[in-house]
Amino acid sequence: MATLYVLEQGAEIRCDGERLAIWQTDQELGNVPMAKLEDIVVMGNVGFSTPAIKRLLDQQIEVTFLTTQGRYHGRLIGEVTAHVALRRAQYRRADDEAWALAMAQACVSGKLRNCRAVLQRFARNRQNVDANVQESIAALEHFIERVERTTKISSLVGVEGSGSAAYFGGLRSLFDQEWMFNNRNRRPPTDPVNVLLSLGYTLLVHKTLGAVQAVGFDPYQGFLHQLDYNRPSLVLDLIEEFRPILVDALVIRCCSDGRLNASDFSPSDDPKHPILLSNEGKKRFVAAFEERMRTEVTHPDGADGRPGKVSYWRCIELQARQLARAIQTGNGYQAWTTR
């Protein structure tokens, strides 16, 4: 099962029997069997015929709408599974301050450990490593130790923020100066690296939201991320451990191996989007992201409850299912980490 990305502006997706066809003006750009589709992501001005919408709803093929710059706009989704018992348990755990804190600590610890692993991995593979990278690794060790000593989620959020700042302080040293990456910024991202990070995180949220809904959770009730109108807080909780591995490391590679270069970006007069990524650049980055999601890694439950190789997409789903078991039994959640 695959994700179909449609980036061609002015395109329309039509239904042709059991296939979806992408048209632009009077030309068919391509078609794909619906049986092979997991979901669809469209960016910008892309339309759907009414028969196509009906077939997508019937086949439970979700559609995510992003702006041309990759910001989330909304989703088209069929009937959602009603796992009432799981959702009631989820709400009770959220009201249990001790359990919610332990869950939030697991999210932050997993994220910071994987941040450390990314810096260590790239440091090992380079002859000349900036001192900032080693300093960031040492700082992350300190913040990882502090996670378990927190007694409130508000103080845990402070530790997570400090750890992330230390991490990005080292991460910037892994990019050549031409990329002009000095720190993490968003809304709007002001340099090419931050444009890619924001787009990558949006794609990761989209993938994780599908897993969360498939398991039966309420995606808006989180533990680390508190309630906020129309924010999928539980999804944001679960992606924390995967951000460094699936997005940050991918952006480093794309900016280092030639898949993307500075000429793929251009300045804009729009203050909401000061840096624009070209359509061809988006296609190459999306392709790299999908390739990354298909990469296999070892998961403790990857082989019917035993360690085994699974794709990153399956890894995310297994983590969502592990969280469901933890919520139902009261056991602790274990974030997925790498070395």
mmCIF file of N, CA and C in Angstrom, residues 82 89 106 178 236:
data_model
loop_
_atom_site.group_PDB
_atom_site.id
_atom_site.type_symbol
_atom_site.label_atom_id
_atom_site.label_comp_id
_atom_site.label_asym_id
_atom_site.label_seq_id
_atom_site.Cartn_x
_atom_site.Cartn_y
_atom_site.Cartn_z
ATOM 1 N N ALA A 82 -15.197 3.181 16.065
ATOM 2 C CA ALA A 82 -15.658 3.684 17.369
ATOM 3 C C ALA A 82 -15.161 2.775 18.490
ATOM 4 N N ALA A 89 -10.746 4.788 28.372
ATOM 5 C CA ALA A 89 -9.526 4.530 29.139
ATOM 6 C C ALA A 89 -8.490 5.621 28.894
ATOM 7 N N ALA A 106 8.282 9.521 29.035
ATOM 8 C CA ALA A 106 8.742 8.543 28.045
ATOM 9 C C ALA A 106 8.875 9.197 26.671
ATOM 10 N N GLU A 178 26.302 27.384 3.239
ATOM 11 C CA GLU A 178 25.396 27.845 2.178
ATOM 12 C C GLU A 178 23.925 27.671 2.552
ATOM 13 N N LEU A 236 1.073 14.432 18.208
ATOM 14 C CA LEU A 236 2.305 15.186 18.482
ATOM 15 C C LEU A 236 3.133 14.497 19.566
#
